[in-house]
C-alpha positions as a LaTeX table, in Angstrom:
\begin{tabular}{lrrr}
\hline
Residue & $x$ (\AA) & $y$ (\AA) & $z$ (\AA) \\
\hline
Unk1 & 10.37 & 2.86 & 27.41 \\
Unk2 & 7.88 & 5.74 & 26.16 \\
Unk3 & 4.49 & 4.69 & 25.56 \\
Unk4 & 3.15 & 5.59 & 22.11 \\
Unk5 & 1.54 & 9.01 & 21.71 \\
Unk6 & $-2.17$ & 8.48 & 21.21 \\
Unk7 & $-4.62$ & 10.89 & 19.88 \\
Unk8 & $-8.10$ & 9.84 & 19.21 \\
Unk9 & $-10.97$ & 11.74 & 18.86 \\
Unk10 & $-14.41$ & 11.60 & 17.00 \\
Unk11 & $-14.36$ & 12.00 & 13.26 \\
Unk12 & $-10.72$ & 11.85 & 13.27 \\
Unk13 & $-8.41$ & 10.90 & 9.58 \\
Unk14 & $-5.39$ & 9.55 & 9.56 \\
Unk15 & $-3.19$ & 7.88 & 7.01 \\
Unk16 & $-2.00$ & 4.77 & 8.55 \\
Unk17 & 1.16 & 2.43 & 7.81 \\
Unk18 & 2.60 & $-0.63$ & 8.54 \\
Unk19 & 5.03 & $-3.12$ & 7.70 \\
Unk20 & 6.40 & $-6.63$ & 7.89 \\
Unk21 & 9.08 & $-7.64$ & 10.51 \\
Unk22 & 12.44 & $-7.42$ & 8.51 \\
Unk23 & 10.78 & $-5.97$ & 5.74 \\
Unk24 & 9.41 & $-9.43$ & 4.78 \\
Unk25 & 6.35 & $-9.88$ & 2.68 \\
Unk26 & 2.89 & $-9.71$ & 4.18 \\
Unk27 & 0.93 & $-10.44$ & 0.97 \\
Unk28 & 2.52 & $-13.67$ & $-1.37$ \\
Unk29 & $-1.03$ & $-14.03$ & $-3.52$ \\
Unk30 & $-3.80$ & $-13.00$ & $-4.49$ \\
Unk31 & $-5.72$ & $-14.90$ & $-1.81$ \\
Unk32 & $-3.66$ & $-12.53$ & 0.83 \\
Unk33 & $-4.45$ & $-9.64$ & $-0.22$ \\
Unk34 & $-8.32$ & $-10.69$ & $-0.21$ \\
Unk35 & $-7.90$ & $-11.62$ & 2.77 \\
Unk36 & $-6.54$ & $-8.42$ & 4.26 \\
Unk37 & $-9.49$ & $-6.38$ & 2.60 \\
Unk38 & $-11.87$ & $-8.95$ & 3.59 \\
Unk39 & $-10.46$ & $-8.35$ & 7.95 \\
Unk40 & $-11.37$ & $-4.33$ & 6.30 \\
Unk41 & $-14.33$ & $-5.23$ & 5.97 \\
Unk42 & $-14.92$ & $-6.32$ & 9.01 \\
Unk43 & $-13.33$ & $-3.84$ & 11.10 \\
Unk44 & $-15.58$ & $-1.01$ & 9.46 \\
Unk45 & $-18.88$ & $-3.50$ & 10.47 \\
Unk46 & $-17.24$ & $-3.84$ & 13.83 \\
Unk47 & $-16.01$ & $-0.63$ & 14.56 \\
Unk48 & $-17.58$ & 1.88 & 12.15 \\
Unk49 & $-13.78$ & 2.61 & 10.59 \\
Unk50 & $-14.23$ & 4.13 & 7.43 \\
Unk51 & $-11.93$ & 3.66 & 4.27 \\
Unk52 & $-10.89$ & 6.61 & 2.21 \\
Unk53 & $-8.32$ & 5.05 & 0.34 \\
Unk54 & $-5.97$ & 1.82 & 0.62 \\
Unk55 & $-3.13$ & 0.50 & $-0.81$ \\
Unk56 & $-1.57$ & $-3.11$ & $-0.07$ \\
Unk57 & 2.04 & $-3.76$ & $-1.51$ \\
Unk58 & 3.80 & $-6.75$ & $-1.12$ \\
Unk59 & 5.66 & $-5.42$ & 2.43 \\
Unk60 & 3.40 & $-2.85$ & 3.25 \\
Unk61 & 0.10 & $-1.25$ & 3.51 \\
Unk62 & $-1.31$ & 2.23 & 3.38 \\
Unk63 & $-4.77$ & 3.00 & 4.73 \\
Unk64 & $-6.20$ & 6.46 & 4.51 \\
Unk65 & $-8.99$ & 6.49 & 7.25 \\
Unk66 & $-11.85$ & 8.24 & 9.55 \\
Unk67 & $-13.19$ & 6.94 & 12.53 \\
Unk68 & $-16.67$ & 8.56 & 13.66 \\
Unk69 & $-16.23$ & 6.80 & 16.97 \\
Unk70 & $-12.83$ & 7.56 & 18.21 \\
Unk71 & $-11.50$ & 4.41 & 18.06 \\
Unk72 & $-8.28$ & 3.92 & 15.67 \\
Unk73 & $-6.41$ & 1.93 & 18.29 \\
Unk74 & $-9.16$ & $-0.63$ & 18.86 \\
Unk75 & $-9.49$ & $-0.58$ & 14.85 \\
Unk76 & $-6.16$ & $-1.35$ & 13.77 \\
Unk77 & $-5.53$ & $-3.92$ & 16.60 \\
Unk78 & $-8.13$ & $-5.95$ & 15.17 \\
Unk79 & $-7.23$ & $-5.37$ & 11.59 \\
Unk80 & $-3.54$ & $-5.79$ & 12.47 \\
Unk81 & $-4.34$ & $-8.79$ & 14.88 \\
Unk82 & $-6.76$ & $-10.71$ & 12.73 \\
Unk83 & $-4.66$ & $-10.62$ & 9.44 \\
Unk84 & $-1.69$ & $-12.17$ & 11.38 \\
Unk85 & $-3.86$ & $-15.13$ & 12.36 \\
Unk86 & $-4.73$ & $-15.34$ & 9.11 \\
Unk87 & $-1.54$ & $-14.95$ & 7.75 \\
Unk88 & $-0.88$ & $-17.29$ & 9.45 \\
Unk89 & $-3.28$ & $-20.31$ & 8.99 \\
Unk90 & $-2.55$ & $-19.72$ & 5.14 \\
Unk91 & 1.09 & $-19.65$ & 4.97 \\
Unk92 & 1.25 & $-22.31$ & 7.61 \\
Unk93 & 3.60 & $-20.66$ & 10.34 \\
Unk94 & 3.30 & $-18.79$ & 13.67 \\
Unk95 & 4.51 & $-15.97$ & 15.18 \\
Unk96 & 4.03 & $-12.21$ & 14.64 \\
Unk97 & 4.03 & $-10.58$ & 11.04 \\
Unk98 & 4.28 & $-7.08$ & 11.61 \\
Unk99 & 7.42 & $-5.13$ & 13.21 \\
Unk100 & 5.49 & $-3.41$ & 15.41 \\
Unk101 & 2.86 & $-1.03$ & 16.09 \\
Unk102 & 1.55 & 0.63 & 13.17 \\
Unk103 & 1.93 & 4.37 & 12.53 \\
Unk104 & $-0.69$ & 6.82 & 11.97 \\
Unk105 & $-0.38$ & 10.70 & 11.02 \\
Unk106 & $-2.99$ & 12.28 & 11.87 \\
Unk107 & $-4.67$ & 14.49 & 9.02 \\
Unk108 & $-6.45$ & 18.11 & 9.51 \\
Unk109 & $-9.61$ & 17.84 & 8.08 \\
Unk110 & $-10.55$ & 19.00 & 4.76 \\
Unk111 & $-7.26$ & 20.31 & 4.27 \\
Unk112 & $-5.13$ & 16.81 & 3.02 \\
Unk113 & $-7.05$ & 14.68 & 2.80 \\
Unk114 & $-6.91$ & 14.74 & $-0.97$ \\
Unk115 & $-2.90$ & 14.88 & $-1.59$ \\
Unk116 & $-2.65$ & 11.88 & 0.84 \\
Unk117 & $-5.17$ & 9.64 & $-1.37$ \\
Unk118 & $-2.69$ & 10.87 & $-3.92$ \\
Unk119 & 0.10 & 10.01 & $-2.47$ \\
Unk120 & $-0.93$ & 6.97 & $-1.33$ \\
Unk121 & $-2.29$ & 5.59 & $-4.75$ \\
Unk122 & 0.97 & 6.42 & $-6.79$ \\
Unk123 & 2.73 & 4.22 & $-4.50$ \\
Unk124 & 3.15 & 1.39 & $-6.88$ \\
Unk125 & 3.72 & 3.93 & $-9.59$ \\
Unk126 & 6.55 & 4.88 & $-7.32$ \\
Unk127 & 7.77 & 1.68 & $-6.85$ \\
Unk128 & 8.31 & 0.96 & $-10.86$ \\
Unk129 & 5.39 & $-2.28$ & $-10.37$ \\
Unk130 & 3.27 & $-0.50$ & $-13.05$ \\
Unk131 & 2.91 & 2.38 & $-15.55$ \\
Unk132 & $-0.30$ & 3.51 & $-14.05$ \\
Unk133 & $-1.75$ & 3.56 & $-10.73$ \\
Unk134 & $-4.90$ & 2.48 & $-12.25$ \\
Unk135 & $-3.03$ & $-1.41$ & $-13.59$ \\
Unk136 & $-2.36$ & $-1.76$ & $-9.85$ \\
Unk137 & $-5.49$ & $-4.17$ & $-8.51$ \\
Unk138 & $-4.84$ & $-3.42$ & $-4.94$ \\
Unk139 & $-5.24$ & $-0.46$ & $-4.15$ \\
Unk140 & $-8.63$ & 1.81 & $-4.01$ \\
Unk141 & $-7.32$ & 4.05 & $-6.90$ \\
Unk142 & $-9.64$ & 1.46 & $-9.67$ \\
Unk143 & $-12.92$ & 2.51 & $-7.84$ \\
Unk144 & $-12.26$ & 6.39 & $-8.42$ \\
Unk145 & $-11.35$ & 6.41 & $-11.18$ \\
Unk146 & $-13.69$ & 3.66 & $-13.29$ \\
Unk147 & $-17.28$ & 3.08 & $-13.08$ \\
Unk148 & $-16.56$ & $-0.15$ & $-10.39$ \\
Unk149 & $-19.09$ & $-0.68$ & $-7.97$ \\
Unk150 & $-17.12$ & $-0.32$ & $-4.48$ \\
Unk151 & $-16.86$ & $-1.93$ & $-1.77$ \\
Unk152 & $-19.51$ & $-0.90$ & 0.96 \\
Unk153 & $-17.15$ & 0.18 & 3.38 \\
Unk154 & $-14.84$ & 2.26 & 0.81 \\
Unk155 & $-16.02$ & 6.53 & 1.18 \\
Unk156 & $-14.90$ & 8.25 & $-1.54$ \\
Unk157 & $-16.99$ & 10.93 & $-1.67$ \\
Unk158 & $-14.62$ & 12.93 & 0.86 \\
Unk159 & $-12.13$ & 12.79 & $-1.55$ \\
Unk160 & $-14.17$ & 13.74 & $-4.25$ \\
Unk161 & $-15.94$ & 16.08 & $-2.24$ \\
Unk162 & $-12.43$ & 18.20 & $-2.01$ \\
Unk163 & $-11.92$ & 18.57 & $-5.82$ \\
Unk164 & $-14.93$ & 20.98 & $-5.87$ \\
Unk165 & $-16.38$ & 20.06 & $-9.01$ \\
Unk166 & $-20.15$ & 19.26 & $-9.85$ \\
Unk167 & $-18.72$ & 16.39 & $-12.60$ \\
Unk168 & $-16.68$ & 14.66 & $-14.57$ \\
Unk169 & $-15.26$ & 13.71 & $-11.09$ \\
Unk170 & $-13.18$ & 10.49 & $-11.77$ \\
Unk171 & $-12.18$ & 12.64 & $-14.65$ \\
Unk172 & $-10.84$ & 14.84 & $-12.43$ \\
Unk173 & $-9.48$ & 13.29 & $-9.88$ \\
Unk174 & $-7.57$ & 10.89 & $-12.05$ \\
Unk175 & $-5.91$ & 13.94 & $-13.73$ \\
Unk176 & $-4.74$ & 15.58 & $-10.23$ \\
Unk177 & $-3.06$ & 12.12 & $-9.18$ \\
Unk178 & $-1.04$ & 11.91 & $-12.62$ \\
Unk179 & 0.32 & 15.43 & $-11.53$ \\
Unk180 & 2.04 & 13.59 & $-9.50$ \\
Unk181 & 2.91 & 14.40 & $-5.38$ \\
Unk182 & 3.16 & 18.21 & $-4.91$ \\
Unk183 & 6.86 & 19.35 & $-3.38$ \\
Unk184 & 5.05 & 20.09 & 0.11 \\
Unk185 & 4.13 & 16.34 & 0.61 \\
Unk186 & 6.99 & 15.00 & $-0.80$ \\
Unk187 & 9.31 & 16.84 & 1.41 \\
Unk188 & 6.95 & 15.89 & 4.22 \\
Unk189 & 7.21 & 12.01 & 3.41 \\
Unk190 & 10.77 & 11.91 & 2.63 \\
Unk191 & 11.68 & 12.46 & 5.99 \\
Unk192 & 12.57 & 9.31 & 8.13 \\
Unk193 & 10.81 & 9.85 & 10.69 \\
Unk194 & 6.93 & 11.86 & 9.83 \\
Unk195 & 5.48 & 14.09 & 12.24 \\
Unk196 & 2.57 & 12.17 & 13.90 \\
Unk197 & 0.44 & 15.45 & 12.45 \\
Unk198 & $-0.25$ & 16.56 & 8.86 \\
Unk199 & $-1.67$ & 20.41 & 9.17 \\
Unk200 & $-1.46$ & 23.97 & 10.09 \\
Unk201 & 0.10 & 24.74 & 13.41 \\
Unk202 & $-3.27$ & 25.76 & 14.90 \\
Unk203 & $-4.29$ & 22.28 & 14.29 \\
Unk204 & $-0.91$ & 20.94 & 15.68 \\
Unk205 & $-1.70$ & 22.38 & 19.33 \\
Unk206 & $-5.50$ & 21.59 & 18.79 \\
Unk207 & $-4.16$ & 18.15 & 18.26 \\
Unk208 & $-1.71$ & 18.08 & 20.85 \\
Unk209 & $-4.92$ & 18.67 & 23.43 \\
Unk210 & $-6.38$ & 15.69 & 22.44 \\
Unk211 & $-3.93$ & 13.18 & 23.19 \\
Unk212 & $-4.33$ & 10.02 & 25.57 \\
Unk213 & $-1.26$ & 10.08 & 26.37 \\
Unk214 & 0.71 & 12.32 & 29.61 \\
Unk215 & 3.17 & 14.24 & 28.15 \\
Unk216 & 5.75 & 12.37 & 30.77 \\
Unk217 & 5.28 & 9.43 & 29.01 \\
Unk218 & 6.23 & 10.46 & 25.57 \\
Unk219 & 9.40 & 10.28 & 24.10 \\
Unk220 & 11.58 & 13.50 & 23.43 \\
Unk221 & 11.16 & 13.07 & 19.77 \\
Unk222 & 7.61 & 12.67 & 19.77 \\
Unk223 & 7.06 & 15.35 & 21.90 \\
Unk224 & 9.27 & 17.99 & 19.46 \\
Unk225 & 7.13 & 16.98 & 16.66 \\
Unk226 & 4.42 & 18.89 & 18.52 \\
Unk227 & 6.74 & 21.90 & 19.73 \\
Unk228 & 6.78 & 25.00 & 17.58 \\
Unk229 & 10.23 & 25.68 & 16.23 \\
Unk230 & 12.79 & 28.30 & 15.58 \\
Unk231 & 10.84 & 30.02 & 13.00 \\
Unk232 & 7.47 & 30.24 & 14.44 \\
Unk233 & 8.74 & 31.29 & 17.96 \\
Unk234 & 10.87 & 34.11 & 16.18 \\
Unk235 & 7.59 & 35.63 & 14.20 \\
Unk236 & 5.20 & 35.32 & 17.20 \\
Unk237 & 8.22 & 37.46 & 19.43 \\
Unk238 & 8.50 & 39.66 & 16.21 \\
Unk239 & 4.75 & 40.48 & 16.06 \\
Unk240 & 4.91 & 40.93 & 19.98 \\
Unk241 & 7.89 & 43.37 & 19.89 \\
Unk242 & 7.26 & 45.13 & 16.53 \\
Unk243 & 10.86 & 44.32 & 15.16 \\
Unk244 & 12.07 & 42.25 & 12.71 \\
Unk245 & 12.69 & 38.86 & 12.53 \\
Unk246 & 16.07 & 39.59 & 11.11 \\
Unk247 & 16.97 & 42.07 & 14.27 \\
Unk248 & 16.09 & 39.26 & 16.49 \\
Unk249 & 18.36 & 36.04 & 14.75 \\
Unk250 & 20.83 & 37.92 & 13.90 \\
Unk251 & 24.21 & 37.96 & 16.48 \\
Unk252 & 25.52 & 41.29 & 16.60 \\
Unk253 & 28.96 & 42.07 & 17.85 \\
Unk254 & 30.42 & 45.00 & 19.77 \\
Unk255 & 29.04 & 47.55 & 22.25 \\
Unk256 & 25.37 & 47.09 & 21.25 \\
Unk257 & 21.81 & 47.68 & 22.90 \\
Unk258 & 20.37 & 45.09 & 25.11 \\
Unk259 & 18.57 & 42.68 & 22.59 \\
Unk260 & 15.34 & 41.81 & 24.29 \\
Unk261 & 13.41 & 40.30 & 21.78 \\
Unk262 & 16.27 & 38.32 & 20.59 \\
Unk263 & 16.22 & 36.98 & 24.76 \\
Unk264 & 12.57 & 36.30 & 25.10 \\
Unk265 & 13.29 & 34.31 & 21.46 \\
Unk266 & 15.83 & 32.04 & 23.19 \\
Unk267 & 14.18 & 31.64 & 26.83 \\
Unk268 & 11.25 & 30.42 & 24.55 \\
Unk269 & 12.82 & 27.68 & 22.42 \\
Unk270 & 13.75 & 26.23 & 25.58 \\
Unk271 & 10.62 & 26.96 & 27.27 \\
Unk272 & 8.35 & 26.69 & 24.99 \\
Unk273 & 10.27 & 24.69 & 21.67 \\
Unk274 & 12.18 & 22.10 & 23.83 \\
Unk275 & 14.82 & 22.61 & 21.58 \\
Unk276 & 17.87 & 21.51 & 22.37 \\
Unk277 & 21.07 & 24.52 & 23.04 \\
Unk278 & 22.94 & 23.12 & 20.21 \\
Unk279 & 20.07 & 23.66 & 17.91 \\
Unk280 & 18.76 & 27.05 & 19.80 \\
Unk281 & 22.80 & 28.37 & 18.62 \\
Unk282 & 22.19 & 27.47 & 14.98 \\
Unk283 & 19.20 & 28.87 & 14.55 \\
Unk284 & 20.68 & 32.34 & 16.29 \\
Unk285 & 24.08 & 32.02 & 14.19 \\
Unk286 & 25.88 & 31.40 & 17.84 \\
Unk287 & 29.41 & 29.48 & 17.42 \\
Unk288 & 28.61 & 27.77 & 20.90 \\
Unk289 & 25.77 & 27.22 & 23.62 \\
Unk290 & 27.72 & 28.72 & 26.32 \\
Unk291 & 25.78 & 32.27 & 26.32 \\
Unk292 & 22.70 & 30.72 & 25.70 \\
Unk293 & 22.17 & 30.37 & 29.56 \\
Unk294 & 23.85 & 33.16 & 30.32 \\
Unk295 & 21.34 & 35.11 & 28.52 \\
Unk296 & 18.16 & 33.42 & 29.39 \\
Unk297 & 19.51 & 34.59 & 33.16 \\
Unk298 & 20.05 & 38.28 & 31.90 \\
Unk299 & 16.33 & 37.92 & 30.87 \\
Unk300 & 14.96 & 36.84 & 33.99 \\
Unk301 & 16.85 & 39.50 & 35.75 \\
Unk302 & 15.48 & 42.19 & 33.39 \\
Unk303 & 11.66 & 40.82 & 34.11 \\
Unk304 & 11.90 & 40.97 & 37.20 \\
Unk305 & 12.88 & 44.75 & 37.05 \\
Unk306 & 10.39 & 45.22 & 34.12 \\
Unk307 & 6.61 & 44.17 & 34.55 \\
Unk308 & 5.61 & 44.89 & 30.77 \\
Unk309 & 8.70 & 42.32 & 29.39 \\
Unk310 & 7.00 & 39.72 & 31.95 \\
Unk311 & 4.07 & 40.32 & 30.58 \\
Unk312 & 4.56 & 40.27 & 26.86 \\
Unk313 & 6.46 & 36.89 & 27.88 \\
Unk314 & 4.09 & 35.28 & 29.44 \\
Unk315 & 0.93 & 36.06 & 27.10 \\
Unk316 & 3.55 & 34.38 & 24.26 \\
Unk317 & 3.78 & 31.10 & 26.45 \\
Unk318 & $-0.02$ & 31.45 & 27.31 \\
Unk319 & $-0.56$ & 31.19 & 23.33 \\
Unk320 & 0.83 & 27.86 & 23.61 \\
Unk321 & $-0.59$ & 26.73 & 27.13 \\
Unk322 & $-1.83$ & 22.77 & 26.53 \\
\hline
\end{tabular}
């Protein structure tokens, strides 16, 4: 089975979930949900986490988080592991409470960091519990936006920090959550299964650097998450070549000129992409993967009789060299 991709690094974010085996309830009462800020607590004393933002529903939880010391996983198996015994002692019972490990997306800094506190504090909104995210009492969302002392271990001045204002800053920032989530993160949350990354693509390979993990040992999915796709291999071939993006995904028919950019775009969403053939003949508007091969081959062949294709090949795999 692949082991879990892990990237930690100093001064990292990431907006962290979890969730109950079978969906079933972590938090019954209000002495639960104390009790899961309270194991917060201790994890930033222990570990130096910082809090950005939280949000604890009845199934689930939401965390948006830094940790100076490069630690998450250390973290969140003692916030994860000390809840369930917990849990456990108060609702009488044994066994584990979560489904599983918890998932993290990790967030480019000062770029998100302020439409995932968003997004995570109009989660009860979203689930029809209140009429504003401020009626909701657990979640963060009350110390931002009132004059509440806060918790000692709860940083919000990131988050205010990226509304660029001087004042008025609850003000603010409680009039850019009832905007409500932008299409960009919506999209990117409605998926079923998130990137582990929220960022540019530069920050996507930066990321991809940092991980714990060997690239063997991560599953195919994971890995394509971190793979730049159709689109992005196209424009970088584009800019290489000087043509158009449209000359090179577009199938022409007939006696035509040998297509090299459209080639090199191919051999590199294999290469490069790890996409798969069926989804290399979408994106190129082929009816079958058969010629895919075939023309890969046809490339090879031509760079071996051309030195300046090789080249402008391999300085666009260099670009994405891990």
């Amino acid at each position: 089975m692949p082991r879990p991709l892990r990237i930690e690094y100093e001064d990292a974010y990431y907006h962290v979930m979890n969730r109950g085996r079978g969906r079933q309830k972590i938090f019954h009462s209000e002495d639960y949900f104390e009790v899961f800020l309270d194991t917060l607590s201790q994890a930033h004393q222990r570990f130096g986490i910082q809090i950005l933002c939280y949000c604890l529903m009845d199934n689930h939880y939401h965390l948006l988080v830094k940790t100076p010391e490069a630690n998450l996983g250390r973290a969140m198996r003692h916030i994860n592991g000390l809840y369930t015994q917990r849990y456990n002692r108060l609702k009488k019972t044994d066994g584990p409470l979560f489904r599983g490990r918890y998932k993290a997306i990790c967030v480019e800094e000062d770029s998100y960091q302020l439409q995932v506190s968003r997004y995570i504090h109009r989660n009860p909104l979203t689930a029809r519990l209140v009429n504003t995210p401020e009626d909701y009492p657990w979640s963060s969302y009350r110390y931002y936006v009132k004059n509440n002392s806060a918790p000692a271990w709860l940083y919000r001045q990131e988050i205010f920090g990226q509304l660029h204002v001087k004042s008025r800053k609850r003000e603010k920032y409680r009039a850019f959550v009832e905007l409500g989530v932008d299409e960009e993160m919506a999209k990117f949350y409605s998926k079923g299964n998130q990137m582990p990354y929220l960022g540019s693509d530069a920050f996507r390979d930066w990321v991809f650097r940092q991980r714990e993990t060997d690239e063997s040992d991560i599953s195919r999915e994971t890995l394509r998450h971190f793979r730049p796709g159709i689109d992005e291999l196209v424009d970088r071939v584009a800019s290489r070549f000087k043509v158009s993006t449209d000359s090179i995904l577009t199938s022409r028919h007939g006696r035509v000129h040998d297509n090299i950019p459209r080639w090199v775009a191919m051999y590199l969403c294999q290469e490069v992409g790890s996409l798969r053939l069926k989804d290399i003949a979408e994106g190129f508007g082929l009816k079958d993967i058969g010629s895919i091969p075939a023309t890969i081959k046809k490339l090879k062949i031509r760079i071996e009789g051309d030195p300046g294709v090789g080249r402008k090949v391999e300085r666009l795999k260099h670009e994405y060299d891990t």
